[in-house]
Each structure stands twice: as structure tokens, then as C-alpha cells.
mmCIF file of C-alpha atoms in Angstrom:
data_model
loop_
_atom_site.group_PDB
_atom_site.id
_atom_site.type_symbol
_atom_site.label_atom_id
_atom_site.label_comp_id
_atom_site.label_asym_id
_atom_site.label_seq_id
_atom_site.Cartn_x
_atom_site.Cartn_y
_atom_site.Cartn_z
ATOM 1 C CA MET A 1 18.990 -10.893 -11.726
ATOM 2 C CA GLY A 2 18.087 -8.161 -14.188
ATOM 3 C CA ASP A 3 14.365 -8.557 -13.454
ATOM 4 C CA ILE A 4 12.929 -6.607 -10.514
ATOM 5 C CA ARG A 5 10.427 -9.430 -9.926
ATOM 6 C CA THR A 6 13.302 -11.713 -8.874
ATOM 7 C CA TRP A 7 14.444 -9.239 -6.232
ATOM 8 C CA VAL A 8 10.926 -8.594 -4.957
ATOM 9 C CA LEU A 9 10.265 -12.346 -4.720
ATOM 10 C CA ALA A 10 13.535 -12.809 -2.798
ATOM 11 C CA TYR A 11 12.541 -9.990 -0.444
ATOM 12 C CA PHE A 12 9.086 -11.518 0.056
ATOM 13 C CA LEU A 13 10.457 -14.994 0.831
ATOM 14 C CA PHE A 14 13.155 -13.619 3.143
ATOM 15 C CA THR A 15 10.630 -11.574 5.101
ATOM 16 C CA LEU A 16 8.192 -14.483 5.117
ATOM 17 C CA LEU A 17 10.726 -16.501 7.130
ATOM 18 C CA PHE A 18 10.306 -14.090 10.041
ATOM 19 C CA ILE A 19 6.684 -13.086 9.503
ATOM 20 C CA THR A 20 5.434 -14.650 12.755
ATOM 21 C CA THR A 21 8.177 -13.264 14.977
ATOM 22 C CA PRO A 22 7.623 -10.166 17.136
ATOM 23 C CA PRO A 23 8.967 -6.832 15.817
ATOM 24 C CA ILE A 24 12.734 -6.716 16.186
ATOM 25 C CA GLU A 25 12.942 -2.923 16.387
ATOM 26 C CA LYS A 26 11.952 -0.752 19.347
ATOM 27 C CA SER A 27 10.416 1.999 17.258
ATOM 28 C CA HIS A 28 6.728 1.958 16.304
ATOM 29 C CA ASN A 29 5.782 -0.880 18.647
ATOM 30 C CA TRP A 30 2.995 1.292 20.067
ATOM 31 C CA ARG A 31 1.701 2.024 16.540
ATOM 32 C CA GLN A 32 1.641 -1.642 15.577
ATOM 33 C CA THR A 33 -0.115 -2.514 18.831
ATOM 34 C CA LEU A 34 -2.713 0.189 18.155
ATOM 35 C CA THR A 35 -3.385 -1.233 14.682
ATOM 36 C CA ASN A 36 -3.886 -4.721 16.114
ATOM 37 C CA THR A 37 -6.081 -3.444 18.938
ATOM 38 C CA ILE A 38 -8.471 -1.773 16.492
ATOM 39 C CA ALA A 39 -8.397 -4.904 14.324
ATOM 40 C CA ARG A 40 -9.184 -7.200 17.271
ATOM 41 C CA ASN A 41 -12.183 -5.090 18.236
ATOM 42 C CA PHE A 42 -13.451 -5.397 14.670
ATOM 43 C CA SER A 43 -12.987 -9.176 14.832
ATOM 44 C CA THR A 44 -15.074 -9.502 17.994
ATOM 45 C CA GLY A 45 -17.893 -7.355 16.651
ATOM 46 C CA GLU A 46 -17.419 -4.740 19.377
ATOM 47 C CA ALA A 47 -16.668 -1.974 16.872
ATOM 48 C CA GLU A 48 -18.476 -0.801 13.751
ATOM 49 C CA PHE A 49 -16.508 -0.142 10.568
ATOM 50 C CA LEU A 50 -16.767 3.662 10.718
ATOM 51 C CA TYR A 51 -16.194 3.760 14.488
ATOM 52 C CA PRO A 52 -12.776 2.179 15.156
ATOM 53 C CA MET A 53 -12.241 1.328 18.787
ATOM 54 C CA VAL A 54 -9.301 0.887 21.169
ATOM 55 C CA ASP A 55 -9.400 -0.525 24.701
ATOM 56 C CA HIS A 56 -10.024 1.998 27.478
ATOM 57 C CA ALA A 57 -10.523 1.451 31.158
ATOM 58 C CA GLY A 58 -13.495 3.113 32.807
ATOM 59 C CA SER A 59 -16.637 4.434 31.160
ATOM 60 C CA ARG A 60 -15.178 5.734 27.903
ATOM 61 C CA SER A 61 -16.300 4.023 24.697
ATOM 62 C CA GLY A 62 -12.829 3.608 23.181
ATOM 63 C CA ILE A 63 -13.938 5.081 19.839
ATOM 64 C CA ILE A 64 -11.093 7.151 18.398
ATOM 65 C CA GLY A 65 -10.343 9.303 15.405
ATOM 66 C CA SER A 66 -8.171 7.382 12.957
ATOM 67 C CA GLU A 67 -7.447 6.866 9.302
ATOM 68 C CA PHE A 68 -10.046 5.116 7.141
ATOM 69 C CA PRO A 69 -9.889 1.692 8.823
ATOM 70 C CA ALA A 70 -9.794 -0.568 5.744
ATOM 71 C CA TYR A 71 -6.430 -2.040 6.782
ATOM 72 C CA ASN A 72 -7.511 -2.664 10.377
ATOM 73 C CA TYR A 73 -10.785 -4.166 9.176
ATOM 74 C CA ALA A 74 -8.974 -6.576 6.829
ATOM 75 C CA ILE A 75 -6.751 -7.705 9.719
ATOM 76 C CA GLY A 76 -9.835 -8.091 11.895
ATOM 77 C CA LYS A 77 -11.510 -10.294 9.313
ATOM 78 C CA CYS A 78 -8.418 -12.541 9.212
ATOM 79 C CA MET A 79 -8.618 -12.837 13.013
ATOM 80 C CA GLN A 80 -12.310 -13.666 12.722
ATOM 81 C CA TRP A 81 -11.842 -16.308 10.025
ATOM 82 C CA PHE A 82 -8.573 -17.939 11.098
ATOM 83 C CA GLY A 83 -8.324 -17.237 14.830
ATOM 84 C CA PHE A 84 -6.228 -14.591 16.550
ATOM 85 C CA ALA A 85 -2.609 -14.121 15.480
ATOM 86 C CA HIS A 86 -0.584 -10.930 15.812
ATOM 87 C CA TRP A 87 1.142 -11.166 12.421
ATOM 88 C CA TYR A 88 -1.752 -11.001 9.895
ATOM 89 C CA GLY A 89 -1.250 -7.260 9.438
ATOM 90 C CA ARG A 90 2.427 -7.827 8.717
ATOM 91 C CA LEU A 91 1.631 -10.289 5.925
ATOM 92 C CA ILE A 92 -1.015 -8.008 4.365
ATOM 93 C CA ASN A 93 1.373 -5.056 4.440
ATOM 94 C CA LEU A 94 4.187 -7.161 2.973
ATOM 95 C CA LEU A 95 2.026 -8.292 0.041
ATOM 96 C CA PHE A 96 0.911 -4.764 -0.826
ATOM 97 C CA THR A 97 4.444 -3.412 -0.390
ATOM 98 C CA CYS A 98 5.737 -5.967 -2.911
ATOM 99 C CA PHE A 99 2.997 -5.090 -5.405
ATOM 100 C CA GLY A 100 3.736 -1.400 -4.866
ATOM 101 C CA ILE A 101 7.428 -1.845 -5.693
ATOM 102 C CA LEU A 102 6.506 -3.757 -8.845
ATOM 103 C CA ALA A 103 3.994 -1.083 -9.880
ATOM 104 C CA PHE A 104 6.595 1.640 -9.283
ATOM 105 C CA SER A 105 9.088 -0.228 -11.447
ATOM 106 C CA ARG A 106 6.462 -0.646 -14.180
ATOM 107 C CA ILE A 107 5.779 3.085 -14.133
ATOM 108 C CA ILE A 108 9.470 3.861 -14.629
ATOM 109 C CA LYS A 109 9.687 1.282 -17.420
ATOM 110 C CA LEU A 110 6.656 2.794 -19.156
ATOM 111 C CA LEU A 111 8.060 6.326 -18.939
ATOM 112 C CA PHE A 112 11.761 5.563 -19.481
ATOM 113 C CA ASN A 113 13.300 2.117 -20.039
ATOM 114 C CA LYS A 114 13.752 -1.343 -18.513
ATOM 115 C CA GLN A 115 17.208 -0.716 -17.063
ATOM 116 C CA MET A 116 16.140 2.443 -15.255
ATOM 117 C CA ALA A 117 13.054 0.598 -14.005
ATOM 118 C CA LEU A 118 15.282 -2.067 -12.435
ATOM 119 C CA TYR A 119 17.533 0.466 -10.711
ATOM 120 C CA ALA A 120 14.599 2.529 -9.486
ATOM 121 C CA GLY A 121 12.821 -0.569 -8.175
ATOM 122 C CA LEU A 122 15.960 -1.714 -6.319
ATOM 123 C CA PHE A 123 16.451 1.758 -4.873
ATOM 124 C CA LEU A 124 12.909 1.698 -3.486
ATOM 125 C CA LEU A 125 13.170 -1.900 -2.265
ATOM 126 C CA PHE A 126 16.362 -1.266 -0.278
ATOM 127 C CA SER A 127 15.176 2.057 1.094
ATOM 128 C CA VAL A 128 13.191 2.428 4.325
ATOM 129 C CA TRP A 129 10.562 0.257 2.596
ATOM 130 C CA PHE A 130 12.715 -2.797 3.360
ATOM 131 C CA THR A 131 11.900 -2.534 7.064
ATOM 132 C CA PHE A 132 8.563 -0.725 6.925
ATOM 133 C CA GLY A 133 7.221 -3.415 4.593
ATOM 134 C CA ARG A 134 7.108 -5.880 7.498
ATOM 135 C CA LYS A 135 5.510 -3.584 10.082
ATOM 136 C CA ILE A 136 1.875 -3.691 11.101
ATOM 137 C CA MET A 137 1.438 -0.120 9.923
ATOM 138 C CA PRO A 138 -0.280 1.408 6.886
ATOM 139 C CA ASP A 139 2.657 3.504 5.639
ATOM 140 C CA THR A 140 4.061 1.485 2.730
ATOM 141 C CA LEU A 141 0.661 -0.157 2.199
ATOM 142 C CA SER A 142 -1.065 3.173 1.553
ATOM 143 C CA LEU A 143 1.763 4.398 -0.684
ATOM 144 C CA SER A 144 1.672 1.132 -2.625
ATOM 145 C CA ILE A 145 -2.060 1.397 -3.275
ATOM 146 C CA VAL A 146 -1.649 4.985 -4.530
ATOM 147 C CA ILE A 147 1.251 3.932 -6.777
ATOM 148 C CA MET A 148 -0.819 1.041 -8.171
ATOM 149 C CA GLY A 149 -3.588 3.545 -8.874
ATOM 150 C CA MET A 150 -1.128 5.809 -10.692
ATOM 151 C CA TYR A 151 0.074 2.868 -12.783
ATOM 152 C CA SER A 152 -3.520 2.088 -13.722
ATOM 153 C CA GLY A 153 -3.919 5.711 -14.798
ATOM 154 C CA LEU A 154 -0.840 5.486 -17.036
ATOM 155 C CA LEU A 155 -2.228 2.308 -18.604
ATOM 156 C CA PHE A 156 -5.427 4.228 -19.353
ATOM 157 C CA LEU A 157 -3.380 6.900 -21.116
ATOM 158 C CA GLU A 158 -1.839 4.157 -23.253
ATOM 159 C CA SER A 159 -4.937 2.090 -24.077
ATOM 160 C CA SER A 160 -8.023 4.145 -23.094
ATOM 161 C CA LYS A 161 -9.736 1.286 -21.249
ATOM 162 C CA TRP A 162 -12.287 2.648 -18.819
ATOM 163 C CA TYR A 163 -11.737 0.019 -16.127
ATOM 164 C CA GLN A 164 -8.154 1.272 -15.863
ATOM 165 C CA LEU A 165 -9.394 4.804 -15.190
ATOM 166 C CA ALA A 166 -11.774 3.415 -12.553
ATOM 167 C CA GLY A 167 -8.875 1.443 -11.031
ATOM 168 C CA MET A 168 -6.826 4.635 -10.858
ATOM 169 C CA ILE A 169 -9.560 6.563 -9.032
ATOM 170 C CA LEU A 170 -10.201 3.678 -6.629
ATOM 171 C CA GLY A 171 -6.499 3.084 -5.916
ATOM 172 C CA ILE A 172 -5.582 6.715 -5.320
ATOM 173 C CA SER A 173 -8.687 7.346 -3.197
ATOM 174 C CA LEU A 174 -8.278 4.248 -1.031
ATOM 175 C CA GLY A 175 -4.546 4.765 -0.536
ATOM 176 C CA ILE A 176 -4.969 8.375 0.597
ATOM 177 C CA LEU A 177 -7.913 7.482 2.832
ATOM 178 C CA ILE A 178 -5.851 4.798 4.575
ATOM 179 C CA LYS A 179 -3.084 7.328 5.254
ATOM 180 C CA MET A 180 -3.393 10.870 3.944
ATOM 181 C CA PRO A 181 0.360 11.685 3.627
ATOM 182 C CA ALA A 182 0.423 9.077 0.808
ATOM 183 C CA ALA A 183 -0.879 11.910 -1.392
ATOM 184 C CA VAL A 184 2.687 13.227 -1.600
ATOM 185 C CA VAL A 185 3.588 10.654 -4.273
ATOM 186 C CA LEU A 186 1.021 12.234 -6.598
ATOM 187 C CA ALA A 187 3.235 15.304 -7.079
ATOM 188 C CA PRO A 188 5.243 13.917 -10.051
ATOM 189 C CA PHE A 189 2.013 12.546 -11.539
ATOM 190 C CA ALA A 190 1.426 16.056 -12.954
ATOM 191 C CA LEU A 191 4.210 15.303 -15.464
ATOM 192 C CA ILE A 192 1.735 13.180 -17.469
ATOM 193 C CA LEU A 193 0.486 16.443 -18.944
ATOM 194 C CA LEU A 194 3.775 16.931 -20.825
ATOM 195 C CA PRO A 195 4.134 13.980 -23.268
ATOM 196 C CA LYS A 196 2.481 14.623 -26.626
ATOM 197 C CA LYS A 197 1.997 10.909 -27.371
ATOM 198 C CA TRP A 198 -1.132 10.805 -25.177
ATOM 199 C CA SER A 199 -4.322 12.506 -26.284
ATOM 200 C CA THR A 200 -5.467 15.655 -24.533
ATOM 201 C CA THR A 201 -8.831 14.057 -23.779
ATOM 202 C CA ARG A 202 -7.231 11.168 -21.886
ATOM 203 C CA LYS A 203 -4.953 13.501 -19.958
ATOM 204 C CA VAL A 204 -7.917 15.669 -18.947
ATOM 205 C CA LEU A 205 -9.869 12.570 -17.803
ATOM 206 C CA VAL A 206 -6.918 11.326 -15.745
ATOM 207 C CA SER A 207 -6.448 14.800 -14.229
ATOM 208 C CA ILE A 208 -10.131 15.035 -13.268
ATOM 209 C CA GLY A 209 -10.061 11.493 -11.881
ATOM 210 C CA THR A 210 -7.003 12.287 -9.778
ATOM 211 C CA LEU A 211 -8.609 15.418 -8.361
ATOM 212 C CA LEU A 212 -11.773 13.487 -7.556
#
């Protein structure tokens, strides 16, 4: 029970039991329906990737301004490949949320110690993430992708492998594109400039990559 992976696996399996059921909360139903509507229009080929579409009566096209639609597009592809089901987005979000909690715990372990990493991971798991991790919304998914990008950046500081720097840039960029408020978790990332154990060159590269 002292390993965060055990708790995350238990959370995943518990949520998996109810993955095909409708949302049990009244809040955000409209947002989850909107996500699925855009995804369904991708699955039918009615919408292009950069022009997400909802359903409108009358002569309007249905094209709307939205976040970068990578999440909706992935759900749409699942609908296209496996047939329509309303819960694909919930499963995708759950998977990324679990990986995000693990990446967050790894970051804390890298910067502090294993015990603090466990407590921090549990704190995040049993926060609002516990319920948002099963919603068909990009909130915890986008944050998780940014956190995974940050973890990749810390690994680059440790080992100087270029694919880790590329993973950091890709993760942070994609996560913020999917939902821009996810950028808020980058604030403490500035603390990487303080430790003397990492070379100045690596810290400058990570800083430039983050800004990019």
C-alpha cells in the first residue's frame, strides 16, 4: 500500500466498473454532451479536424470556436472504428488521468523523496481529480499531459537525452492546446532553475523549450 501505483490501479479498476454508465452528477452534463457531439461529427466525416462542429438547426454550419480538438478527434476515431458508444471519452480521460497522477508522483519523488511522492500522489488522486477523471471533459486530461511533459523535462535535466526534451515540448504544447488553463501547473516548473546539480546548459534548454 506504500506504492502509489497500487492506489492508481485500484482507482482505475473501480472507475472501470462504472465506465459505461451515464454521468451520475448533474453538473457538466452539457459540457460532456458537447464533447461527444463534436466527436460524433468527426466520426461521420462531417467535420474537418481544424473545424470542429456541433449540431445546429437551420442554415448555420455548426462550426464553433473550441480548444484544439485532439481529444474530440480521438473519441471520434473510436466511434468510427468500434461503433458509437457514449463512454469512449470517459475511458480516454481516465487513462490519461491515471498516467498524470503517476507522473506527478514521480516528479515529487525525483525532487524530494518516495514517502512525500506517495502522499502527494494520494492527495491529488482523492482531490477533485477523483470525479473529474471519469468525465468526458478535457480538464484532468490536459493537466495530465502537461505534467507528463514536465516529468520528461526533469528526466532530461537528469540524463540529457534529447528525446526527453522533445517529449517535454510535445507534452506541454499539446496539453495547453487541449485546454489553455492547464498552463497554470507550469508555475512551479520555474523552480528547476534553483538546484545546482543540473547544468546551466540543460536548464537553459528546458526553459527555452517550455517557452516555445
